[in-house]
PDB file of C-alpha atoms in Angstrom:
ATOM      1  CA  VAL A   1    -103.561   3.481  92.620  1.00 86.00           C
ATOM      2  CA  GLN A   2    -105.763   5.407  90.448  1.00 92.00           C
ATOM      3  CA  LEU A   3    -104.678   7.486  87.728  1.00 94.00           C
ATOM      4  CA  GLN A   4    -106.724  10.619  86.407  1.00 95.00           C
ATOM      5  CA  ALA A   5    -105.589  12.334  83.603  1.00 96.00           C
ATOM      6  CA  SER A   6    -106.240  15.516  82.206  1.00 96.00           C
ATOM      7  CA  GLY A   7    -105.639  18.602  80.202  1.00 97.00           C
ATOM      8  CA  GLY A   8    -105.756  17.620  76.890  1.00 96.00           C
ATOM      9  CA  GLY A   9    -107.206  19.562  74.082  1.00 97.00           C
ATOM     10  CA  LEU A  10    -106.944  20.975  70.521  1.00 98.00           C
ATOM     11  CA  VAL A  11    -104.107  23.212  69.422  1.00 98.00           C
ATOM     12  CA  GLN A  12    -102.456  24.504  66.669  1.00 98.00           C
ATOM     13  CA  ALA A  13     -99.215  23.565  65.642  1.00 98.00           C
ATOM     14  CA  GLY A  14     -96.274  25.212  67.586  1.00 98.00           C
ATOM     15  CA  GLY A  15     -98.413  26.114  70.573  1.00 98.00           C
ATOM     16  CA  SER A  16     -98.234  24.320  73.892  1.00 98.00           C
ATOM     17  CA  LEU A  17    -100.628  22.467  76.068  1.00 98.00           C
ATOM     18  CA  ARG A  18     -99.843  21.213  79.733  1.00 98.00           C
ATOM     19  CA  LEU A  19    -101.035  17.607  80.960  1.00 98.00           C
ATOM     20  CA  SER A  20    -101.763  16.934  84.345  1.00 98.00           C
ATOM     21  CA  CYS A  21    -102.320  13.182  86.172  1.00 96.00           C
ATOM     22  CA  ALA A  22    -103.258  12.999  89.681  1.00 94.00           C
ATOM     23  CA  ALA A  23    -102.478   9.851  91.382  1.00 91.00           C
ATOM     24  CA  SER A  24    -104.705   8.383  94.358  1.00 88.00           C
ATOM     25  CA  GLY A  25    -104.467   5.158  96.463  1.00 84.00           C
ATOM     26  CA  ARG A  26    -101.420   2.778  97.692  1.00 73.00           C
ATOM     27  CA  THR A  27     -98.202   4.428  96.313  1.00 66.00           C
ATOM     28  CA  PHE A  28     -94.786   3.787  97.295  1.00 61.00           C
ATOM     29  CA  SER A  29     -92.015   6.137  97.517  1.00 60.00           C
ATOM     30  CA  SER A  30     -89.939   3.911  95.045  1.00 64.00           C
ATOM     31  CA  TYR A  31     -92.456   4.339  91.891  1.00 88.00           C
ATOM     32  CA  ALA A  32     -92.337   6.015  88.711  1.00 92.00           C
ATOM     33  CA  LEU A  33     -95.266   7.726  86.694  1.00 94.00           C
ATOM     34  CA  GLY A  34     -95.196   8.038  83.055  1.00 96.00           C
ATOM     35  CA  TRP A  35     -96.703   9.117  79.840  1.00 98.00           C
ATOM     36  CA  PHE A  36     -97.215   7.123  76.738  1.00 98.00           C
ATOM     37  CA  ARG A  37     -99.234   8.007  73.807  1.00 98.00           C
ATOM     38  CA  GLN A  38    -101.428   6.343  71.113  1.00 97.00           C
ATOM     39  CA  ALA A  39    -102.094   7.499  67.617  1.00 96.00           C
ATOM     40  CA  PRO A  40    -104.570   6.022  65.484  1.00 92.00           C
ATOM     41  CA  GLY A  41    -103.558   2.888  63.961  1.00 94.00           C
ATOM     42  CA  LYS A  42    -100.145   2.820  65.599  1.00 96.00           C
ATOM     43  CA  GLU A  43     -98.943   1.039  68.692  1.00 96.00           C
ATOM     44  CA  ARG A  44     -98.718   3.012  72.309  1.00 96.00           C
ATOM     45  CA  GLU A  45     -95.562   4.886  72.509  1.00 97.00           C
ATOM     46  CA  PHE A  46     -93.432   5.734  75.152  1.00 98.00           C
ATOM     47  CA  VAL A  47     -93.314   9.272  75.929  1.00 98.00           C
ATOM     48  CA  ALA A  48     -91.635  10.003  79.342  1.00 98.00           C
ATOM     49  CA  ALA A  49     -91.203   9.137  83.003  1.00 97.00           C
ATOM     50  CA  ILE A  50     -90.366  10.718  86.043  1.00 96.00           C
ATOM     51  CA  ARG A  51     -89.264   8.853  89.169  1.00 93.00           C
ATOM     52  CA  TRP A  52     -90.958   9.838  91.815  1.00 86.00           C
ATOM     53  CA  SER A  53     -87.852  10.064  94.491  1.00 85.00           C
ATOM     54  CA  GLY A  54     -84.696  11.949  93.437  1.00 84.00           C
ATOM     55  CA  GLY A  55     -87.106  13.219  90.260  1.00 89.00           C
ATOM     56  CA  SER A  56     -84.834  11.589  87.742  1.00 94.00           C
ATOM     57  CA  THR A  57     -86.780  11.861  83.946  1.00 96.00           C
ATOM     58  CA  VAL A  58     -86.255  10.032  80.778  1.00 97.00           C
ATOM     59  CA  TYR A  59     -87.827  11.288  77.567  1.00 98.00           C
ATOM     60  CA  SER A  60     -88.639   9.554  74.149  1.00 97.00           C
ATOM     61  CA  ASP A  61     -85.934  10.936  71.188  1.00 97.00           C
ATOM     62  CA  SER A  62     -89.370  12.461  69.740  1.00 97.00           C
ATOM     63  CA  VAL A  63     -90.195  14.696  72.061  1.00 98.00           C
ATOM     64  CA  LYS A  64     -86.720  15.563  73.826  1.00 97.00           C
ATOM     65  CA  GLY A  65     -86.459  18.869  74.323  1.00 97.00           C
ATOM     66  CA  ARG A  66     -89.936  19.754  73.194  1.00 98.00           C
ATOM     67  CA  PHE A  67     -92.031  18.155  76.123  1.00 98.00           C
ATOM     68  CA  THR A  68     -91.017  18.609  79.896  1.00 98.00           C
ATOM     69  CA  ILE A  69     -92.259  16.402  82.708  1.00 98.00           C
ATOM     70  CA  SER A  70     -92.262  17.093  86.277  1.00 96.00           C
ATOM     71  CA  ARG A  71     -94.261  16.388  89.408  1.00 93.00           C
ATOM     72  CA  ASP A  72     -95.762  17.739  92.595  1.00 92.00           C
ATOM     73  CA  ASN A  73     -95.068  15.922  95.543  1.00 85.00           C
ATOM     74  CA  ALA A  74     -97.616  17.521  97.596  1.00 87.00           C
ATOM     75  CA  LYS A  75    -100.594  16.965  95.162  1.00 90.00           C
ATOM     76  CA  ASN A  76     -99.250  13.860  94.337  1.00 89.00           C
ATOM     77  CA  THR A  77     -99.615  14.941  90.523  1.00 93.00           C
ATOM     78  CA  VAL A  78     -97.425  14.759  87.583  1.00 95.00           C
ATOM     79  CA  TYR A  79     -97.428  17.114  84.608  1.00 97.00           C
ATOM     80  CA  LEU A  80     -96.178  17.020  81.150  1.00 98.00           C
ATOM     81  CA  GLN A  81     -95.619  20.252  79.472  1.00 98.00           C
ATOM     82  CA  MET A  82     -95.524  19.834  75.925  1.00 98.00           C
ATOM     83  CA  SER A  83     -94.251  23.146  73.535  1.00 98.00           C
ATOM     84  CA  SER A  84     -93.856  23.057  70.005  1.00 98.00           C
ATOM     85  CA  LEU A  85     -96.284  20.782  69.358  1.00 98.00           C
ATOM     86  CA  LYS A  86     -96.217  18.786  65.855  1.00 97.00           C
ATOM     87  CA  PRO A  87     -99.550  17.550  63.950  1.00 97.00           C
ATOM     88  CA  GLU A  88     -97.644  13.966  64.631  1.00 96.00           C
ATOM     89  CA  ASP A  89     -98.168  14.572  68.430  1.00 98.00           C
ATOM     90  CA  THR A  90    -101.732  14.109  68.219  1.00 98.00           C
ATOM     91  CA  ALA A  91    -102.810  10.864  70.155  1.00 98.00           C
ATOM     92  CA  ILE A  92    -104.437   9.931  73.126  1.00 98.00           C
ATOM     93  CA  TYR A  93    -102.172  10.447  76.280  1.00 98.00           C
ATOM     94  CA  TYR A  94    -102.356   7.912  79.392  1.00 98.00           C
ATOM     95  CA  CYS A  95    -100.247   8.273  81.976  1.00 96.00           C
ATOM     96  CA  ALA A  96     -99.350   5.391  84.104  1.00 95.00           C
ATOM     97  CA  HIS A  97     -97.710   4.094  87.481  1.00 93.00           C
ATOM     98  CA  SER A  98     -94.590   1.729  87.224  1.00 92.00           C
ATOM     99  CA  PRO A  99     -92.924  -0.430  90.282  1.00 89.00           C
ATOM    100  CA  ARG A 100     -89.571   0.627  88.582  1.00 86.00           C
ATOM    101  CA  PHE A 101     -88.374   3.285  86.259  1.00 87.00           C
ATOM    102  CA  GLY A 102     -89.053   2.060  82.619  1.00 89.00           C
ATOM    103  CA  ILE A 103     -89.732   3.147  78.866  1.00 93.00           C
ATOM    104  CA  LEU A 104     -91.638  -0.299  78.055  1.00 94.00           C
ATOM    105  CA  TRP A 105     -95.432  -0.236  78.373  1.00 93.00           C
ATOM    106  CA  HIS A 106     -95.309  -3.491  80.395  1.00 94.00           C
ATOM    107  CA  GLU A 107     -93.292  -1.799  82.862  1.00 93.00           C
ATOM    108  CA  TYR A 108     -96.111  -0.340  84.110  1.00 94.00           C
ATOM    109  CA  ASP A 109     -99.246  -1.683  86.219  1.00 92.00           C
ATOM    110  CA  TYR A 110    -102.145   1.309  86.381  1.00 93.00           C
ATOM    111  CA  TRP A 111    -102.924   3.089  83.666  1.00 95.00           C
ATOM    112  CA  GLY A 112    -105.468   6.283  83.783  1.00 94.00           C
ATOM    113  CA  GLN A 113    -108.113   6.503  81.349  1.00 93.00           C
ATOM    114  CA  GLY A 114    -106.348   8.507  78.349  1.00 94.00           C
ATOM    115  CA  THR A 115    -106.659  12.025  77.315  1.00 97.00           C
ATOM    116  CA  GLN A 116    -107.061  13.260  73.568  1.00 98.00           C
ATOM    117  CA  VAL A 117    -104.652  15.692  72.301  1.00 98.00           C
ATOM    118  CA  THR A 118    -104.768  17.321  68.775  1.00 98.00           C
ATOM    119  CA  VAL A 119    -102.642  19.180  66.837  1.00 98.00           C
ATOM    120  CA  SER A 120    -103.727  20.937  63.970  1.00 97.00           C
ATOM    121  CA  SER A 121    -101.649  21.839  61.247  1.00 93.00           C
TER     122      SER A 121
END
């Protein structure tokens, strides 16, 4: 499985960004794709995940109500729409593949290269 993340950038607080993650290679109907982020000096943090079959979603409390994860089955792409961004959302965002539907990083077996999101105050 190969994952290509894109869409990061610099945005002012209160603004929006949409991240994309294109999946290719061997995939399965029961997998999930998730987003994690890691800020300098901090541990990798779960952000959101979506089950490919059925579209169930889960969010961390820190982004619930501000971020929306969605998928495009035809394009094998997952999106993370981020709104009402805060400086504390600044991090490298990674998309990842999981054979199950979890929120722990070790439940994910393939990772994209990451995309930088910077929110200025």
